[in-house]
CSV table of C-alpha atoms in Angstrom, one decimal:
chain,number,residue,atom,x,y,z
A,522,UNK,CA,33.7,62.9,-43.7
A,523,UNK,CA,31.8,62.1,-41.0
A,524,UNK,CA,34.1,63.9,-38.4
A,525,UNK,CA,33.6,66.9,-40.6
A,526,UNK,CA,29.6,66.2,-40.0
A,527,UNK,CA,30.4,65.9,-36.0
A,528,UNK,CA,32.7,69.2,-36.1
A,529,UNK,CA,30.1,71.2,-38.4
A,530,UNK,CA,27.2,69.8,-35.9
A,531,UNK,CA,29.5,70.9,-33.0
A,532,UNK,CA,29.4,74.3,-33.6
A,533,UNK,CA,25.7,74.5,-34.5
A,534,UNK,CA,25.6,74.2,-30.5
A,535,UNK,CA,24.2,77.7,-29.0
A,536,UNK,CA,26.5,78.9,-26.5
A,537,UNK,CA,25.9,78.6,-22.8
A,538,UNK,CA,25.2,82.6,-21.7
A,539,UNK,CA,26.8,84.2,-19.3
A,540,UNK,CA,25.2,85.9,-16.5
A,541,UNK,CA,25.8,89.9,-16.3
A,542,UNK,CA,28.7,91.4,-13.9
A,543,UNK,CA,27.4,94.6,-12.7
A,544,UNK,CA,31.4,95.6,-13.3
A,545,UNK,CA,31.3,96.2,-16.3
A,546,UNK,CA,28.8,98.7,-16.0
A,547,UNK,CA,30.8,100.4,-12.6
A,548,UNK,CA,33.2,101.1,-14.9
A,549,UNK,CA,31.4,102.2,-18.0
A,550,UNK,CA,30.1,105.0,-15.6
A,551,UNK,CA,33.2,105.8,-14.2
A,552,UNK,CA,34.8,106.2,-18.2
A,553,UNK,CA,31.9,108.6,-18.8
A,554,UNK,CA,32.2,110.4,-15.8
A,555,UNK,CA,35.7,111.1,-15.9
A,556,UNK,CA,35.1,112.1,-19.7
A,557,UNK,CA,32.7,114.5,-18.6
A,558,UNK,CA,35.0,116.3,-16.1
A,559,UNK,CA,37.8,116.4,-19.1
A,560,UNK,CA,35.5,118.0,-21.4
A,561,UNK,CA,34.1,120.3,-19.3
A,562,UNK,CA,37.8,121.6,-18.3
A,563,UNK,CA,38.7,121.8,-21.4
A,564,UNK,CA,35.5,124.3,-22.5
A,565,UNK,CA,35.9,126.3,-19.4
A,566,UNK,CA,40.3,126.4,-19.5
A,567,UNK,CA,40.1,126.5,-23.3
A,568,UNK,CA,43.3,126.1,-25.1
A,569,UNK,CA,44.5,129.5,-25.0
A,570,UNK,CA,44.5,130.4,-21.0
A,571,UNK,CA,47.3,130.9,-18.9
A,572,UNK,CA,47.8,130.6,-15.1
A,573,UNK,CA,48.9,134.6,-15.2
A,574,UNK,CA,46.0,136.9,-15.6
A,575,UNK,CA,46.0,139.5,-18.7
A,576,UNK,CA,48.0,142.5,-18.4
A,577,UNK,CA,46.2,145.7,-17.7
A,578,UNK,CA,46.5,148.2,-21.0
A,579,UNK,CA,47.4,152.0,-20.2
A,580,UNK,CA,46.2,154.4,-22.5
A,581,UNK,CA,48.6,155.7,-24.4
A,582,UNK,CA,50.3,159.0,-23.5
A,583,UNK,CA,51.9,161.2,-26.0
């Protein structure tokens, strides 16, 4: 019982904190940014467009 006490006391114990890494935040940025770009692709490009442009209708002749 009493090493149930010690282990139960043992995790009581705050943990140490760890100091920030500014990578974590690089990359956070660099997630949204290249999200950004994909998006704003993807409203410009749409799902529909082609690479060939439209073809020009004639009117039609009888």
């Amino acid at each position: 019982m009493t090493d149930a006490v010690a282990k139960a006391r043992s995790l009581l114990i705050a943990p140490e904190a760890r100091a920030a890494s500014p990578w974590g935040a690089l990359f956070a940025a660099g997630l949204c940014a290249s999200a950004a770009v994909l998006m704003a692709g993807a409203v410009i490009l749409g799902p529909g467009v082609t690479g060939a442009p439209a073809a020009v209708s004639q009117p039609f002749e009888p």
